[in-house]
PDB file of C-alpha atoms in Angstrom:
ATOM      1  CA  UNK A   1    -138.261  73.638 -46.132  1.00  0.00           C
ATOM      2  CA  UNK A   2    -138.076  77.235 -47.437  1.00  0.00           C
ATOM      3  CA  UNK A   3    -137.719  78.687 -44.295  1.00  0.00           C
ATOM      4  CA  UNK A   4    -134.199  76.165 -43.191  1.00  0.00           C
ATOM      5  CA  UNK A   5    -132.896  77.070 -46.243  1.00  0.00           C
ATOM      6  CA  UNK A   6    -133.175  80.630 -46.656  1.00  0.00           C
ATOM      7  CA  UNK A   7    -130.963  81.617 -43.444  1.00  0.00           C
ATOM      8  CA  UNK A   8    -127.829  79.473 -45.192  1.00  0.00           C
ATOM      9  CA  UNK A   9    -128.178  80.734 -48.710  1.00  0.00           C
ATOM     10  CA  UNK A  10    -127.831  84.340 -46.929  1.00  0.00           C
ATOM     11  CA  UNK A  11    -125.124  83.480 -44.220  1.00  0.00           C
ATOM     12  CA  UNK A  12    -123.076  81.795 -47.336  1.00  0.00           C
ATOM     13  CA  UNK A  13    -122.653  85.442 -49.390  1.00  0.00           C
ATOM     14  CA  UNK A  14    -122.239  87.321 -46.097  1.00  0.00           C
ATOM     15  CA  UNK A  15    -119.514  85.034 -45.076  1.00  0.00           C
ATOM     16  CA  UNK A  16    -117.940  85.621 -48.435  1.00  0.00           C
ATOM     17  CA  UNK A  17    -118.132  89.032 -48.405  1.00  0.00           C
ATOM     18  CA  UNK A  18    -116.351  89.402 -45.368  1.00  0.00           C
ATOM     19  CA  UNK A  19    -113.822  86.743 -45.887  1.00  0.00           C
ATOM     20  CA  UNK A  20    -112.420  87.805 -49.523  1.00  0.00           C
ATOM     21  CA  UNK A  21    -111.575  91.358 -48.919  1.00  0.00           C
ATOM     22  CA  UNK A  22    -109.304  89.736 -45.665  1.00  0.00           C
ATOM     23  CA  UNK A  23    -107.368  87.886 -48.332  1.00  0.00           C
ATOM     24  CA  UNK A  24    -106.762  90.219 -50.387  1.00  0.00           C
ATOM     25  CA  UNK A  25    -105.425  92.537 -47.489  1.00  0.00           C
ATOM     26  CA  UNK A  26    -103.588  89.391 -45.836  1.00  0.00           C
ATOM     27  CA  UNK A  27    -101.856  88.448 -49.188  1.00  0.00           C
ATOM     28  CA  UNK A  28    -101.083  92.459 -50.483  1.00  0.00           C
ATOM     29  CA  UNK A  29     -99.515  93.005 -46.787  1.00  0.00           C
ATOM     30  CA  UNK A  30     -97.331  89.447 -47.397  1.00  0.00           C
ATOM     31  CA  UNK A  31     -96.421  91.025 -50.624  1.00  0.00           C
ATOM     32  CA  UNK A  32     -95.743  94.590 -49.190  1.00  0.00           C
ATOM     33  CA  UNK A  33     -93.428  93.423 -46.086  1.00  0.00           C
ATOM     34  CA  UNK A  34     -91.645  91.583 -48.577  1.00  0.00           C
ATOM     35  CA  UNK A  35     -90.572  94.496 -50.581  1.00  0.00           C
ATOM     36  CA  UNK A  36     -89.825  95.961 -47.885  1.00  0.00           C
ATOM     37  CA  UNK A  37     -87.416  93.356 -46.419  1.00  0.00           C
ATOM     38  CA  UNK A  38     -85.870  93.120 -49.977  1.00  0.00           C
ATOM     39  CA  UNK A  39     -85.492  96.939 -49.205  1.00  0.00           C
ATOM     40  CA  UNK A  40     -83.645  96.362 -46.147  1.00  0.00           C
ATOM     41  CA  UNK A  41     -81.426  93.264 -47.272  1.00  0.00           C
ATOM     42  CA  UNK A  42     -79.890  95.692 -49.829  1.00  0.00           C
ATOM     43  CA  UNK A  43     -79.139  98.156 -47.677  1.00  0.00           C
ATOM     44  CA  UNK A  44     -77.298  95.815 -45.035  1.00  0.00           C
ATOM     45  CA  UNK A  45     -75.685  94.056 -47.813  1.00  0.00           C
ATOM     46  CA  UNK A  46     -74.705  97.746 -49.362  1.00  0.00           C
ATOM     47  CA  UNK A  47     -73.474  97.994 -45.477  1.00  0.00           C
ATOM     48  CA  UNK A  48     -71.800  95.303 -45.326  1.00  0.00           C
ATOM     49  CA  UNK A  49     -69.991  95.147 -48.728  1.00  0.00           C
ATOM     50  CA  UNK A  50     -66.190  95.532 -47.730  1.00  0.00           C
ATOM     51  CA  UNK A  51     -66.528  92.598 -45.127  1.00  0.00           C
ATOM     52  CA  UNK A  52     -68.992  90.211 -47.603  1.00  0.00           C
ATOM     53  CA  UNK A  53     -66.546  91.289 -50.715  1.00  0.00           C
ATOM     54  CA  UNK A  54     -64.224  87.547 -51.037  1.00  0.00           C
ATOM     55  CA  UNK A  55     -61.059  89.835 -52.946  1.00  0.00           C
ATOM     56  CA  UNK A  56     -59.939  92.992 -53.202  1.00  0.00           C
ATOM     57  CA  UNK A  57     -61.991  94.804 -56.183  1.00  0.00           C
ATOM     58  CA  UNK A  58     -59.343  96.697 -57.160  1.00  0.00           C
ATOM     59  CA  UNK A  59     -56.034  94.574 -57.421  1.00  0.00           C
ATOM     60  CA  UNK A  60     -55.918  92.049 -59.497  1.00  0.00           C
ATOM     61  CA  UNK A  61     -56.067  88.344 -58.219  1.00  0.00           C
ATOM     62  CA  UNK A  62     -53.418  86.457 -60.194  1.00  0.00           C
ATOM     63  CA  UNK A  63     -56.095  84.169 -61.747  1.00  0.00           C
ATOM     64  CA  UNK A  64     -56.281  83.936 -65.906  1.00  0.00           C
ATOM     65  CA  UNK A  65     -58.134  87.269 -66.832  1.00  0.00           C
ATOM     66  CA  UNK A  66     -62.036  86.440 -68.179  1.00  0.00           C
ATOM     67  CA  UNK A  67     -61.986  83.520 -66.514  1.00  0.00           C
ATOM     68  CA  UNK A  68     -65.708  82.199 -66.457  1.00  0.00           C
ATOM     69  CA  UNK A  69     -68.080  81.802 -63.349  1.00  0.00           C
ATOM     70  CA  UNK A  70     -66.679  78.526 -60.803  1.00  0.00           C
ATOM     71  CA  UNK A  71     -66.849  78.116 -57.231  1.00  0.00           C
ATOM     72  CA  UNK A  72     -63.525  80.261 -56.542  1.00  0.00           C
ATOM     73  CA  UNK A  73     -65.144  83.279 -58.477  1.00  0.00           C
ATOM     74  CA  UNK A  74     -68.986  82.890 -58.549  1.00  0.00           C
ATOM     75  CA  UNK A  75     -69.144  85.737 -61.387  1.00  0.00           C
ATOM     76  CA  UNK A  76     -66.048  85.550 -62.964  1.00  0.00           C
ATOM     77  CA  UNK A  77     -62.986  87.735 -63.492  1.00  0.00           C
ATOM     78  CA  UNK A  78     -62.609  90.810 -65.638  1.00  0.00           C
ATOM     79  CA  UNK A  79     -60.522  91.619 -68.391  1.00  0.00           C
ATOM     80  CA  UNK A  80     -57.409  92.882 -65.767  1.00  0.00           C
ATOM     81  CA  UNK A  81     -58.030  90.104 -63.573  1.00  0.00           C
ATOM     82  CA  UNK A  82     -60.275  91.395 -60.733  1.00  0.00           C
ATOM     83  CA  UNK A  83     -62.963  89.457 -59.085  1.00  0.00           C
ATOM     84  CA  UNK A  84     -66.404  90.915 -60.219  1.00  0.00           C
ATOM     85  CA  UNK A  85     -68.439  89.650 -57.287  1.00  0.00           C
ATOM     86  CA  UNK A  86     -66.247  91.664 -55.525  1.00  0.00           C
ATOM     87  CA  UNK A  87     -66.693  94.587 -57.863  1.00  0.00           C
ATOM     88  CA  UNK A  88     -70.472  93.852 -57.778  1.00  0.00           C
ATOM     89  CA  UNK A  89     -70.914  94.180 -53.837  1.00  0.00           C
ATOM     90  CA  UNK A  90     -68.663  97.489 -53.761  1.00  0.00           C
ATOM     91  CA  UNK A  91     -70.377  99.004 -56.904  1.00  0.00           C
ATOM     92  CA  UNK A  92     -73.540  98.375 -55.457  1.00  0.00           C
ATOM     93  CA  UNK A  93     -72.837 100.123 -52.139  1.00  0.00           C
ATOM     94  CA  UNK A  94     -71.661 103.092 -53.651  1.00  0.00           C
ATOM     95  CA  UNK A  95     -74.849 103.406 -56.296  1.00  0.00           C
ATOM     96  CA  UNK A  96     -77.128 102.437 -53.589  1.00  0.00           C
ATOM     97  CA  UNK A  97     -76.039 104.451 -50.563  1.00  0.00           C
ATOM     98  CA  UNK A  98     -75.091 107.517 -52.708  1.00  0.00           C
ATOM     99  CA  UNK A  99     -78.904 107.422 -53.976  1.00  0.00           C
ATOM    100  CA  UNK A 100     -80.196 107.617 -50.324  1.00  0.00           C
ATOM    101  CA  UNK A 101     -77.933 110.470 -49.695  1.00  0.00           C
ATOM    102  CA  UNK A 102     -79.170 112.437 -53.039  1.00  0.00           C
ATOM    103  CA  UNK A 103     -82.311 111.178 -51.824  1.00  0.00           C
ATOM    104  CA  UNK A 104     -82.721 112.534 -48.430  1.00  0.00           C
ATOM    105  CA  UNK A 105     -80.521 115.958 -49.162  1.00  0.00           C
ATOM    106  CA  UNK A 106     -82.929 116.473 -52.186  1.00  0.00           C
ATOM    107  CA  UNK A 107     -86.006 115.427 -49.558  1.00  0.00           C
ATOM    108  CA  UNK A 108     -84.645 118.495 -46.861  1.00  0.00           C
ATOM    109  CA  UNK A 109     -84.280 120.778 -49.492  1.00  0.00           C
ATOM    110  CA  UNK A 110     -87.264 120.240 -51.072  1.00  0.00           C
ATOM    111  CA  UNK A 111     -89.433 119.837 -47.561  1.00  0.00           C
ATOM    112  CA  UNK A 112     -87.837 123.433 -46.074  1.00  0.00           C
ATOM    113  CA  UNK A 113     -88.718 125.189 -49.407  1.00  0.00           C
ATOM    114  CA  UNK A 114     -92.429 123.498 -49.715  1.00  0.00           C
ATOM    115  CA  UNK A 115     -93.094 124.247 -46.169  1.00  0.00           C
ATOM    116  CA  UNK A 116     -92.680 128.016 -46.370  1.00  0.00           C
ATOM    117  CA  UNK A 117     -94.524 128.653 -49.780  1.00  0.00           C
ATOM    118  CA  UNK A 118     -97.147 126.750 -48.591  1.00  0.00           C
ATOM    119  CA  UNK A 119     -97.036 128.347 -45.005  1.00  0.00           C
ATOM    120  CA  UNK A 120     -96.783 131.710 -46.056  1.00  0.00           C
ATOM    121  CA  UNK A 121     -98.522 131.807 -49.346  1.00  0.00           C
ATOM    122  CA  UNK A 122     -98.495 135.053 -51.183  1.00  0.00           C
ATOM    123  CA  UNK A 123     -95.012 136.428 -52.734  1.00  0.00           C
ATOM    124  CA  UNK A 124     -93.008 134.066 -50.873  1.00  0.00           C
ATOM    125  CA  UNK A 125     -94.862 131.385 -52.654  1.00  0.00           C
ATOM    126  CA  UNK A 126     -94.881 132.672 -55.660  1.00  0.00           C
ATOM    127  CA  UNK A 127     -91.276 133.773 -55.725  1.00  0.00           C
ATOM    128  CA  UNK A 128     -90.220 129.801 -54.131  1.00  0.00           C
ATOM    129  CA  UNK A 129     -92.332 128.371 -56.785  1.00  0.00           C
ATOM    130  CA  UNK A 130     -90.931 130.739 -59.821  1.00  0.00           C
ATOM    131  CA  UNK A 131     -87.397 129.557 -58.560  1.00  0.00           C
ATOM    132  CA  UNK A 132     -88.554 125.842 -58.536  1.00  0.00           C
ATOM    133  CA  UNK A 133     -90.651 125.638 -61.784  1.00  0.00           C
ATOM    134  CA  UNK A 134     -87.021 127.607 -63.512  1.00  0.00           C
ATOM    135  CA  UNK A 135     -85.298 124.159 -62.187  1.00  0.00           C
ATOM    136  CA  UNK A 136     -88.035 121.935 -63.407  1.00  0.00           C
ATOM    137  CA  UNK A 137     -88.239 123.480 -66.747  1.00  0.00           C
ATOM    138  CA  UNK A 138     -84.639 122.291 -67.521  1.00  0.00           C
ATOM    139  CA  UNK A 139     -84.197 118.459 -68.307  1.00  0.00           C
ATOM    140  CA  UNK A 140     -82.263 116.908 -65.207  1.00  0.00           C
ATOM    141  CA  UNK A 141     -80.434 114.329 -66.637  1.00  0.00           C
ATOM    142  CA  UNK A 142     -79.103 116.961 -69.282  1.00  0.00           C
ATOM    143  CA  UNK A 143     -78.175 119.642 -66.223  1.00  0.00           C
ATOM    144  CA  UNK A 144     -76.566 117.171 -64.026  1.00  0.00           C
ATOM    145  CA  UNK A 145     -74.063 115.801 -66.975  1.00  0.00           C
ATOM    146  CA  UNK A 146     -73.434 119.216 -67.807  1.00  0.00           C
ATOM    147  CA  UNK A 147     -72.525 120.077 -63.763  1.00  0.00           C
ATOM    148  CA  UNK A 148     -70.694 116.725 -63.349  1.00  0.00           C
ATOM    149  CA  UNK A 149     -69.043 117.593 -66.565  1.00  0.00           C
ATOM    150  CA  UNK A 150     -68.056 120.920 -65.343  1.00  0.00           C
ATOM    151  CA  UNK A 151     -66.958 119.825 -61.962  1.00  0.00           C
ATOM    152  CA  UNK A 152     -65.081 116.834 -63.237  1.00  0.00           C
ATOM    153  CA  UNK A 153     -64.901 113.148 -62.401  1.00  0.00           C
ATOM    154  CA  UNK A 154     -65.130 112.330 -58.514  1.00  0.00           C
ATOM    155  CA  UNK A 155     -68.348 110.604 -55.969  1.00  0.00           C
ATOM    156  CA  UNK A 156     -68.850 114.347 -54.325  1.00  0.00           C
ATOM    157  CA  UNK A 157     -68.864 116.361 -57.880  1.00  0.00           C
ATOM    158  CA  UNK A 158     -71.409 113.552 -59.225  1.00  0.00           C
ATOM    159  CA  UNK A 159     -73.649 113.862 -55.708  1.00  0.00           C
ATOM    160  CA  UNK A 160     -73.422 117.875 -55.967  1.00  0.00           C
ATOM    161  CA  UNK A 161     -74.603 117.328 -59.813  1.00  0.00           C
ATOM    162  CA  UNK A 162     -77.818 115.290 -58.979  1.00  0.00           C
ATOM    163  CA  UNK A 163     -78.855 116.848 -55.868  1.00  0.00           C
ATOM    164  CA  UNK A 164     -78.862 120.141 -57.932  1.00  0.00           C
ATOM    165  CA  UNK A 165     -81.857 118.905 -59.759  1.00  0.00           C
ATOM    166  CA  UNK A 166     -83.278 116.268 -57.467  1.00  0.00           C
ATOM    167  CA  UNK A 167     -84.929 118.835 -55.032  1.00  0.00           C
ATOM    168  CA  UNK A 168     -87.438 121.171 -56.877  1.00  0.00           C
ATOM    169  CA  UNK A 169     -89.662 117.491 -57.426  1.00  0.00           C
ATOM    170  CA  UNK A 170     -90.099 117.364 -53.339  1.00  0.00           C
ATOM    171  CA  UNK A 171     -90.652 121.285 -53.431  1.00  0.00           C
ATOM    172  CA  UNK A 172     -93.408 121.135 -55.334  1.00  0.00           C
ATOM    173  CA  UNK A 173     -94.717 118.372 -53.643  1.00  0.00           C
ATOM    174  CA  UNK A 174     -94.559 119.449 -50.007  1.00  0.00           C
ATOM    175  CA  UNK A 175     -95.749 122.716 -50.918  1.00  0.00           C
ATOM    176  CA  UNK A 176     -99.257 121.720 -52.350  1.00  0.00           C
ATOM    177  CA  UNK A 177     -99.512 119.125 -49.050  1.00  0.00           C
ATOM    178  CA  UNK A 178     -98.688 122.024 -46.952  1.00  0.00           C
ATOM    179  CA  UNK A 179    -101.366 124.308 -48.644  1.00  0.00           C
ATOM    180  CA  UNK A 180    -104.028 121.579 -47.794  1.00  0.00           C
ATOM    181  CA  UNK A 181    -102.727 121.311 -44.075  1.00  0.00           C
ATOM    182  CA  UNK A 182    -103.008 125.049 -43.555  1.00  0.00           C
ATOM    183  CA  UNK A 183    -106.565 124.922 -43.729  1.00  0.00           C
ATOM    184  CA  UNK A 184    -107.046 122.556 -41.136  1.00  0.00           C
ATOM    185  CA  UNK A 185    -109.046 123.727 -38.120  1.00  0.00           C
ATOM    186  CA  UNK A 186    -106.118 122.630 -35.516  1.00  0.00           C
ATOM    187  CA  UNK A 187    -103.999 124.729 -37.788  1.00  0.00           C
ATOM    188  CA  UNK A 188    -106.491 127.604 -37.957  1.00  0.00           C
ATOM    189  CA  UNK A 189    -106.807 127.519 -34.210  1.00  0.00           C
ATOM    190  CA  UNK A 190    -103.120 127.537 -33.466  1.00  0.00           C
ATOM    191  CA  UNK A 191    -102.804 131.183 -35.968  1.00  0.00           C
ATOM    192  CA  UNK A 192    -106.116 132.552 -33.914  1.00  0.00           C
ATOM    193  CA  UNK A 193    -104.151 131.931 -30.632  1.00  0.00           C
ATOM    194  CA  UNK A 194    -101.315 133.798 -31.637  1.00  0.00           C
ATOM    195  CA  UNK A 195     -98.806 130.429 -31.854  1.00  0.00           C
ATOM    196  CA  UNK A 196     -95.615 131.915 -33.862  1.00  0.00           C
ATOM    197  CA  UNK A 197     -95.294 130.481 -37.352  1.00  0.00           C
ATOM    198  CA  UNK A 198     -92.125 128.375 -37.051  1.00  0.00           C
ATOM    199  CA  UNK A 199     -93.869 126.466 -34.251  1.00  0.00           C
ATOM    200  CA  UNK A 200     -96.990 125.705 -36.364  1.00  0.00           C
ATOM    201  CA  UNK A 201     -94.717 124.600 -38.993  1.00  0.00           C
ATOM    202  CA  UNK A 202     -92.683 122.298 -36.725  1.00  0.00           C
ATOM    203  CA  UNK A 203     -95.986 121.464 -34.725  1.00  0.00           C
ATOM    204  CA  UNK A 204     -98.708 121.063 -36.921  1.00  0.00           C
ATOM    205  CA  UNK A 205     -97.503 121.181 -40.900  1.00  0.00           C
ATOM    206  CA  UNK A 206     -94.680 119.409 -40.759  1.00  0.00           C
ATOM    207  CA  UNK A 207     -95.650 115.899 -39.070  1.00  0.00           C
ATOM    208  CA  UNK A 208     -98.455 115.906 -41.444  1.00  0.00           C
ATOM    209  CA  UNK A 209     -96.597 115.814 -45.028  1.00  0.00           C
ATOM    210  CA  UNK A 210     -93.967 113.146 -43.561  1.00  0.00           C
ATOM    211  CA  UNK A 211     -96.180 110.313 -44.625  1.00  0.00           C
ATOM    212  CA  UNK A 212     -96.226 111.775 -48.544  1.00  0.00           C
ATOM    213  CA  UNK A 213     -92.277 112.617 -47.981  1.00  0.00           C
ATOM    214  CA  UNK A 214     -91.262 109.064 -47.157  1.00  0.00           C
ATOM    215  CA  UNK A 215     -93.761 107.456 -50.264  1.00  0.00           C
ATOM    216  CA  UNK A 216     -92.360 109.833 -52.504  1.00  0.00           C
ATOM    217  CA  UNK A 217     -88.526 109.355 -51.408  1.00  0.00           C
ATOM    218  CA  UNK A 218     -89.124 105.890 -51.253  1.00  0.00           C
ATOM    219  CA  UNK A 219     -90.106 105.495 -54.881  1.00  0.00           C
ATOM    220  CA  UNK A 220     -87.424 108.031 -55.737  1.00  0.00           C
ATOM    221  CA  UNK A 221     -84.106 105.920 -54.968  1.00  0.00           C
ATOM    222  CA  UNK A 222     -84.662 103.865 -57.764  1.00  0.00           C
ATOM    223  CA  UNK A 223     -84.693 106.561 -60.065  1.00  0.00           C
ATOM    224  CA  UNK A 224     -81.689 108.183 -58.494  1.00  0.00           C
ATOM    225  CA  UNK A 225     -79.734 104.859 -58.801  1.00  0.00           C
ATOM    226  CA  UNK A 226     -80.450 105.007 -62.686  1.00  0.00           C
ATOM    227  CA  UNK A 227     -79.414 108.800 -62.852  1.00  0.00           C
ATOM    228  CA  UNK A 228     -75.902 107.612 -60.718  1.00  0.00           C
ATOM    229  CA  UNK A 229     -75.513 105.051 -63.382  1.00  0.00           C
ATOM    230  CA  UNK A 230     -75.752 106.855 -66.342  1.00  0.00           C
ATOM    231  CA  UNK A 231     -73.349 109.535 -65.228  1.00  0.00           C
ATOM    232  CA  UNK A 232     -71.088 106.841 -63.893  1.00  0.00           C
ATOM    233  CA  UNK A 233     -71.616 105.115 -67.301  1.00  0.00           C
ATOM    234  CA  UNK A 234     -70.577 108.357 -68.942  1.00  0.00           C
ATOM    235  CA  UNK A 235     -67.373 108.502 -67.494  1.00  0.00           C
ATOM    236  CA  UNK A 236     -68.516 111.273 -64.734  1.00  0.00           C
ATOM    237  CA  UNK A 237     -68.286 109.367 -61.581  1.00  0.00           C
ATOM    238  CA  UNK A 238     -65.892 108.104 -59.824  1.00  0.00           C
ATOM    239  CA  UNK A 239     -62.233 107.496 -61.824  1.00  0.00           C
ATOM    240  CA  UNK A 240     -61.059 103.810 -62.290  1.00  0.00           C
ATOM    241  CA  UNK A 241     -60.018 101.554 -61.025  1.00  0.00           C
ATOM    242  CA  UNK A 242     -62.659 102.594 -58.157  1.00  0.00           C
ATOM    243  CA  UNK A 243     -65.673 100.056 -58.616  1.00  0.00           C
ATOM    244  CA  UNK A 244     -69.472 101.736 -59.668  1.00  0.00           C
ATOM    245  CA  UNK A 245     -72.033 100.255 -61.878  1.00  0.00           C
ATOM    246  CA  UNK A 246     -72.180 102.297 -64.256  1.00  0.00           C
ATOM    247  CA  UNK A 247     -68.319 102.672 -65.754  1.00  0.00           C
ATOM    248  CA  UNK A 248     -68.156  98.885 -64.981  1.00  0.00           C
ATOM    249  CA  UNK A 249     -71.014  98.169 -67.299  1.00  0.00           C
ATOM    250  CA  UNK A 250     -69.543 100.424 -69.786  1.00  0.00           C
ATOM    251  CA  UNK A 251     -65.641  99.660 -69.704  1.00  0.00           C
ATOM    252  CA  UNK A 252     -67.167  95.539 -69.677  1.00  0.00           C
ATOM    253  CA  UNK A 253     -68.898  95.916 -73.353  1.00  0.00           C
ATOM    254  CA  UNK A 254     -65.601  95.922 -75.136  1.00  0.00           C
ATOM    255  CA  UNK A 255     -65.213  92.123 -73.997  1.00  0.00           C
ATOM    256  CA  UNK A 256     -69.352  91.156 -74.519  1.00  0.00           C
ATOM    257  CA  UNK A 257     -68.516  88.603 -77.363  1.00  0.00           C
ATOM    258  CA  UNK A 258     -65.860  87.130 -74.851  1.00  0.00           C
ATOM    259  CA  UNK A 259     -67.400  87.170 -71.689  1.00  0.00           C
ATOM    260  CA  UNK A 260     -71.160  88.285 -71.729  1.00  0.00           C
ATOM    261  CA  UNK A 261     -71.850  87.853 -68.270  1.00  0.00           C
ATOM    262  CA  UNK A 262     -70.039  90.456 -66.996  1.00  0.00           C
ATOM    263  CA  UNK A 263     -71.835  93.340 -68.608  1.00  0.00           C
ATOM    264  CA  UNK A 264     -74.948  91.353 -68.192  1.00  0.00           C
ATOM    265  CA  UNK A 265     -74.178  91.344 -64.440  1.00  0.00           C
ATOM    266  CA  UNK A 266     -73.685  94.326 -63.698  1.00  0.00           C
ATOM    267  CA  UNK A 267     -76.672  95.722 -65.893  1.00  0.00           C
ATOM    268  CA  UNK A 268     -78.845  93.181 -64.116  1.00  0.00           C
ATOM    269  CA  UNK A 269     -77.630  94.280 -60.743  1.00  0.00           C
ATOM    270  CA  UNK A 270     -78.412  98.192 -61.605  1.00  0.00           C
ATOM    271  CA  UNK A 271     -82.321  97.233 -62.712  1.00  0.00           C
ATOM    272  CA  UNK A 272     -82.992  94.881 -59.390  1.00  0.00           C
ATOM    273  CA  UNK A 273     -81.611  97.765 -57.644  1.00  0.00           C
ATOM    274  CA  UNK A 274     -84.397 100.139 -59.797  1.00  0.00           C
ATOM    275  CA  UNK A 275     -86.895  97.447 -59.312  1.00  0.00           C
ATOM    276  CA  UNK A 276     -86.412  96.653 -55.536  1.00  0.00           C
ATOM    277  CA  UNK A 277     -86.907 100.582 -54.710  1.00  0.00           C
ATOM    278  CA  UNK A 278     -90.419 100.695 -56.761  1.00  0.00           C
ATOM    279  CA  UNK A 279     -91.490  97.500 -54.802  1.00  0.00           C
ATOM    280  CA  UNK A 280     -90.857  98.928 -51.934  1.00  0.00           C
ATOM    281  CA  UNK A 281     -92.224 102.424 -52.381  1.00  0.00           C
ATOM    282  CA  UNK A 282     -95.547 101.033 -53.455  1.00  0.00           C
ATOM    283  CA  UNK A 283     -95.553  98.968 -50.151  1.00  0.00           C
ATOM    284  CA  UNK A 284     -94.810 101.959 -47.794  1.00  0.00           C
ATOM    285  CA  UNK A 285     -97.426 103.453 -49.486  1.00  0.00           C
ATOM    286  CA  UNK A 286     -99.841 100.814 -48.895  1.00  0.00           C
ATOM    287  CA  UNK A 287     -98.963 100.402 -45.692  1.00  0.00           C
ATOM    288  CA  UNK A 288     -99.194 104.237 -44.893  1.00  0.00           C
ATOM    289  CA  UNK A 289    -102.585 104.284 -46.356  1.00  0.00           C
ATOM    290  CA  UNK A 290    -103.856 101.306 -44.351  1.00  0.00           C
ATOM    291  CA  UNK A 291    -102.513 102.508 -41.112  1.00  0.00           C
ATOM    292  CA  UNK A 292    -104.221 105.893 -42.060  1.00  0.00           C
TER     293      UNK A 292
END
């Protein structure tokens, strides 16, 4: 009796131990892929916004002002009579695509500086990191506001203002990753064999920093959306009547008692963009960790 029960009792716990981690990985994978699909969907909506917008986002469409939600206007109309859905789509396009460009620009600049500092070390590393620390010591939001205010409203000026303060984070991260990779045996072997420094950086160090760079950038897009929306909210984005989530939120606050859904819609879209970016960043990090 005891000999017959023991094998089944021993098998059951082993089966559970083998099954539970698989269930967790499967559920996590589904959630990760769902977040990445959401990220791709938002990017597709941003690219197709001019086609998806039912009306001209700038010109009044001849309907009463502050029209509530209806089949003809799914998000109503604003205080000038413009379709809110059209302005949301075009504002999403501006904020999302500009955030991607700002993040990519900061990532490229930071990666170059981090690679050079981590590769050469010594006084080159010290000089580049001291410059980076100067930028990190300054309050980034205040610097961005100051630069945008000095240059004046405009999409190019907003891009420049945020890009100036965004690269130091990537420089520190990539420099640390490069320093760790520089001690690996294959890098030491390349040095001893007489391989040039540029080839070492391009072939041996840069590929190793790419996963970290992708994870950092994907997590950062949501933060850039918030910064760009904040600048726009303060009147430092595109001049009116260009659609932009931050400036439209600011202008619609004057009608919050009569049309509360308008500022709520713009604010919800900004929050959703930031949330989707963070979820997708976590998902990309998890998938890259699994692939390793």
